[in-house]
Short mmCIF file of N, CA and C in Angstrom, two decimals:
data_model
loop_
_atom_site.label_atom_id
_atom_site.label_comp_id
_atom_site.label_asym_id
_atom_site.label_seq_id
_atom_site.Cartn_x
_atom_site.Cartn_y
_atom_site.Cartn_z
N UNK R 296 152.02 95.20 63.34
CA UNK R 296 152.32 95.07 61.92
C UNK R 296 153.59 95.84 61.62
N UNK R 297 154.33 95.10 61.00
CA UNK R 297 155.60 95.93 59.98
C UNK R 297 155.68 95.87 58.80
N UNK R 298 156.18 96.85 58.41
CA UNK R 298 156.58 96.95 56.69
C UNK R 298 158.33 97.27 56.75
N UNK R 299 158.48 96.03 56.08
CA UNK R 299 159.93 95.83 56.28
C UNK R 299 160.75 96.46 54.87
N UNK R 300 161.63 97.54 55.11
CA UNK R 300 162.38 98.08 53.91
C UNK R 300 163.09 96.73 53.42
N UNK R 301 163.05 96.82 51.86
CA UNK R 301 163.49 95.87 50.89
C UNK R 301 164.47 96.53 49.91
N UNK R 302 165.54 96.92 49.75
CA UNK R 302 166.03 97.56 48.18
C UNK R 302 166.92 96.77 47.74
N UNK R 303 166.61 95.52 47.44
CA UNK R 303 167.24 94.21 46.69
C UNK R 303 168.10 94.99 44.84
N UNK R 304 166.62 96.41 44.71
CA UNK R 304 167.04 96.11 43.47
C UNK R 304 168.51 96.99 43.16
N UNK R 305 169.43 97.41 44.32
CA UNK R 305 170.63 97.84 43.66
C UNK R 305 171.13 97.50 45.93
N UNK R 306 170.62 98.17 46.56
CA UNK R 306 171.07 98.45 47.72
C UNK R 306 171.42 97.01 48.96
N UNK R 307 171.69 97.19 50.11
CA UNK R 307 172.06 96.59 50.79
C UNK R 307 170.93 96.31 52.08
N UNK R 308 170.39 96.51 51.44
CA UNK R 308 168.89 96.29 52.75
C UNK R 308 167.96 94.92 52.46
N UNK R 309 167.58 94.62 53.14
CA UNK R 309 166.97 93.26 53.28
C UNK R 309 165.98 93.05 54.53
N UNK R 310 164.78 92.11 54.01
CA UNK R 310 163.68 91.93 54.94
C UNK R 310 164.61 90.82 56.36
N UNK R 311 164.47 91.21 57.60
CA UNK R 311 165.39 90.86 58.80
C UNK R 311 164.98 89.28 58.53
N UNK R 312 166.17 87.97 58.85
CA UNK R 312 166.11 87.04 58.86
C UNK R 312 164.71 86.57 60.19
N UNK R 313 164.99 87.09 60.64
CA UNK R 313 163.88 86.94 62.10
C UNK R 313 163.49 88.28 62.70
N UNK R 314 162.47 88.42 63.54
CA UNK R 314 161.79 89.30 64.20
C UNK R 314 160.89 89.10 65.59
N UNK R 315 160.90 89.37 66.73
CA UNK R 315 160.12 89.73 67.85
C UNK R 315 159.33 90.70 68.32
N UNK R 316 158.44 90.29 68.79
CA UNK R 316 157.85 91.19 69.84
C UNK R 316 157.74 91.23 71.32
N UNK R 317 158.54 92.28 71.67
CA UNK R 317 158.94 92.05 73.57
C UNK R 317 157.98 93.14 74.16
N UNK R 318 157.75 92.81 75.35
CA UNK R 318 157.18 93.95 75.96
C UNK R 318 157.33 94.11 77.52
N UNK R 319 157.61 95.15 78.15
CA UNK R 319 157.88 95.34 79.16
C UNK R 319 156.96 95.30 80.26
N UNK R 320 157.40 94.55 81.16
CA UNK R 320 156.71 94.38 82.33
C UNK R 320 157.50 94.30 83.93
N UNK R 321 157.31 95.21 84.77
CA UNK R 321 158.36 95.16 85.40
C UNK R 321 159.87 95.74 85.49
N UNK R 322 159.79 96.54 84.48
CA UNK R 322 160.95 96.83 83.85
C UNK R 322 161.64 95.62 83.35
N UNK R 323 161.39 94.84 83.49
CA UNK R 323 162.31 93.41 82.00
C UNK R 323 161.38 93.42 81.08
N UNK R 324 162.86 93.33 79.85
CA UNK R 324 161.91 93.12 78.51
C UNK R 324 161.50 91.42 78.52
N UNK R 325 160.07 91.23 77.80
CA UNK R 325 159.70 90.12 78.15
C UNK R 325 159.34 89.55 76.43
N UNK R 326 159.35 88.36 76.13
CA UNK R 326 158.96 88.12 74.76
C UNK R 326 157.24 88.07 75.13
N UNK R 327 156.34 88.65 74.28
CA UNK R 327 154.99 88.10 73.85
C UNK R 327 154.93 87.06 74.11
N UNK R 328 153.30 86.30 74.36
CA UNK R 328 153.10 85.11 74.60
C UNK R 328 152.18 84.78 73.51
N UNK R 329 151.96 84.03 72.90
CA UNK R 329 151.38 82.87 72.16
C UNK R 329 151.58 84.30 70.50
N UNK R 330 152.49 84.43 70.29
CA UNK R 330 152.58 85.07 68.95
C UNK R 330 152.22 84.16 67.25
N UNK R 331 151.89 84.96 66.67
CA UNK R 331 151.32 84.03 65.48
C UNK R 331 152.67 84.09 64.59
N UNK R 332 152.87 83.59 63.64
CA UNK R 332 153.90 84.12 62.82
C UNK R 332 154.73 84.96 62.42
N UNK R 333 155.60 85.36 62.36
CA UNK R 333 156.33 86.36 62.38
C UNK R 333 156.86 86.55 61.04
N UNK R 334 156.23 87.24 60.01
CA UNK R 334 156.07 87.32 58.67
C UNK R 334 157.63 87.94 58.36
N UNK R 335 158.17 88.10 57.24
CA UNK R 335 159.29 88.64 56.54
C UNK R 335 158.96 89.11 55.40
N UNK R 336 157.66 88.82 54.85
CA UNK R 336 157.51 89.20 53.25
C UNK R 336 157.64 90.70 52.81
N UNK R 337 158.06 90.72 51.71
CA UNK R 337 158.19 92.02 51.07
C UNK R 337 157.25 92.46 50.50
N UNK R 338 157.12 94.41 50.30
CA UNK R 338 155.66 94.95 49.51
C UNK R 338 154.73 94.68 50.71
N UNK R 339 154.80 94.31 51.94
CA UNK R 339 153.35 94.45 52.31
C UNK R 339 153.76 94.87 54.15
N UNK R 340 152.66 94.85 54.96
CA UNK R 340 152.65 94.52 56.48
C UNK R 340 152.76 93.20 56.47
N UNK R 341 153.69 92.63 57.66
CA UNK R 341 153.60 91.29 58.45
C UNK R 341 153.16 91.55 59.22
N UNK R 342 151.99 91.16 59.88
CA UNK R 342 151.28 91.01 61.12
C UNK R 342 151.49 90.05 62.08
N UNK R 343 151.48 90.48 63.18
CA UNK R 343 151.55 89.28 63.90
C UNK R 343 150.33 89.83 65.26
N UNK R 344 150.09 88.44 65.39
CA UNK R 344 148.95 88.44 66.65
C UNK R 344 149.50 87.94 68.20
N UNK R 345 149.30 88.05 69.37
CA UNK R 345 149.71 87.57 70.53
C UNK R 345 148.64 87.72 71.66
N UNK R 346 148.71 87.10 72.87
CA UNK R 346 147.91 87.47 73.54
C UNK R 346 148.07 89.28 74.12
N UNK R 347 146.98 89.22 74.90
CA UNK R 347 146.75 90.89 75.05
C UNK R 347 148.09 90.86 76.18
N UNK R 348 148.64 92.33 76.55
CA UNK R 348 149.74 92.16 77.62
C UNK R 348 148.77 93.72 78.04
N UNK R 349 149.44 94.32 79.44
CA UNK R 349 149.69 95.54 80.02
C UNK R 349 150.97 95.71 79.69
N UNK R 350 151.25 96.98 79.30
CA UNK R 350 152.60 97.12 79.57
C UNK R 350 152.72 99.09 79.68
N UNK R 351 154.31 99.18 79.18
CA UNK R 351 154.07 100.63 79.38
C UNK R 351 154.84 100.82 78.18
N UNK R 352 155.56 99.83 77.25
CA UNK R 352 156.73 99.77 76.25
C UNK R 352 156.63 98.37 75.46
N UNK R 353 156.81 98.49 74.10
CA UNK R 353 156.98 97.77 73.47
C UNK R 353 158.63 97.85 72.65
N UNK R 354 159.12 96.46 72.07
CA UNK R 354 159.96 96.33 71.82
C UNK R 354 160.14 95.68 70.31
N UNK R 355 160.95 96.09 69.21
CA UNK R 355 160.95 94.19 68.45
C UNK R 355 162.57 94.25 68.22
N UNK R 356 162.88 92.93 68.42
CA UNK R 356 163.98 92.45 68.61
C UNK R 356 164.19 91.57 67.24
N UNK R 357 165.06 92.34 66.09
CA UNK R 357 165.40 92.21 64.50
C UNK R 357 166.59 91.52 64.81
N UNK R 358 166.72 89.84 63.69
CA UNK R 358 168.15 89.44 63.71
C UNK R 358 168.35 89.29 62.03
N UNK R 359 169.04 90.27 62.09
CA UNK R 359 169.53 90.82 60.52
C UNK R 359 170.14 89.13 59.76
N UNK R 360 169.80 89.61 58.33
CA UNK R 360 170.58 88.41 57.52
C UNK R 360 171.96 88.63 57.70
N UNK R 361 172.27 87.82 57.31
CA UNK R 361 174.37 88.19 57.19
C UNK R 361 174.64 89.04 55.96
N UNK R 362 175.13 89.85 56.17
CA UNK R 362 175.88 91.03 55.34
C UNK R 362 174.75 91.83 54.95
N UNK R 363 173.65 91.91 55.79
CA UNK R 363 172.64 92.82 55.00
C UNK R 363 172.30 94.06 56.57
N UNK R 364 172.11 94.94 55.95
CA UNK R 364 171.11 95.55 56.88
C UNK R 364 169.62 95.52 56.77
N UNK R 365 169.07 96.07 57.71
CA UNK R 365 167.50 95.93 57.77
C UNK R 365 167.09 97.36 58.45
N UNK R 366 165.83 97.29 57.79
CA UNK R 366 164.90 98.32 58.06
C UNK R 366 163.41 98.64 58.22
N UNK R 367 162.69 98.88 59.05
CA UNK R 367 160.98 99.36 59.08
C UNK R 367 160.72 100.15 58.53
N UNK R 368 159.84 100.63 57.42
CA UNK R 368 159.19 101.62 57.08
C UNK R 368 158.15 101.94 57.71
N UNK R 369 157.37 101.30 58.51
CA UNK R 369 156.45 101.55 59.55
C UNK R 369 156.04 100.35 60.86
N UNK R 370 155.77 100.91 61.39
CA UNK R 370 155.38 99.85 62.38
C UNK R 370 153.75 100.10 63.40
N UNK R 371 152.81 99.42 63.08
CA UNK R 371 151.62 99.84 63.32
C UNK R 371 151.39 98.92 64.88
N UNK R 372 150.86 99.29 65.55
CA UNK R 372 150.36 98.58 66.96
C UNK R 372 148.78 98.90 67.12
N UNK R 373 147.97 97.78 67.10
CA UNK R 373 146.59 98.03 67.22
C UNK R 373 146.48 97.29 68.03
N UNK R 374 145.44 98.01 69.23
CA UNK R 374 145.04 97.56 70.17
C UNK R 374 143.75 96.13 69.84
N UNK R 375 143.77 95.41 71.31
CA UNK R 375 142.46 94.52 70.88
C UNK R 375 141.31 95.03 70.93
N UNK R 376 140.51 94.24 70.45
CA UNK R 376 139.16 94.59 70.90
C UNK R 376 138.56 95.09 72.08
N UNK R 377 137.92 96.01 72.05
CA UNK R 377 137.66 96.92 73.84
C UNK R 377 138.51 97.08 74.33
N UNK R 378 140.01 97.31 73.72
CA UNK R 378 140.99 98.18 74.40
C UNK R 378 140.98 99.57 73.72
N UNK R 379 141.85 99.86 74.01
CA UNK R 379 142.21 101.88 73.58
C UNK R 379 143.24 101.73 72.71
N UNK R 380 144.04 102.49 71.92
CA UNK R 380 144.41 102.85 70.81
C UNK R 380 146.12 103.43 72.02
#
């Protein structure tokens, strides 16, 4: 889950035109497999779901709007079910 910084109402920040989730395996970054949507909305978490991976690193790979920057205010990673935290 992310919460994507928004300050439309004077500033230069903006929810990222697109977003990924990569994760390392092997040492290459790898994209997630079967990911659900990849939300942009503002005021809240976008969640996204994928299958389970091993890894040792996670990644997300932000492609900014044009002329804007972008930002996370948080970024939550919950494990699946009967995994660990």
């Amino acid at each position: 889950e992310v919460y994507w910084y928004d300050d439309r109402a004077g500033g230069n920040c903006r929810v990222p035109a697109s977003w990924r989730v990569l994760y390392r395996a092997a040492g290459e970054w790898k994209p997630v497999k079967g990911p659900s949507d990849y939300g942009v909305e503002r005021d809240r978490f976008n969640r996204v779901t994928f299958e389970p991976v091993e890894t040792d690193g996670l990644r997300l790979e932000v492609q900014l709007q044009e002329k804007y920057a972008a930002g996370g205010l948080e970024w939550r990673v919950i494990a699946a079910e009967g995994g660990e935290d």
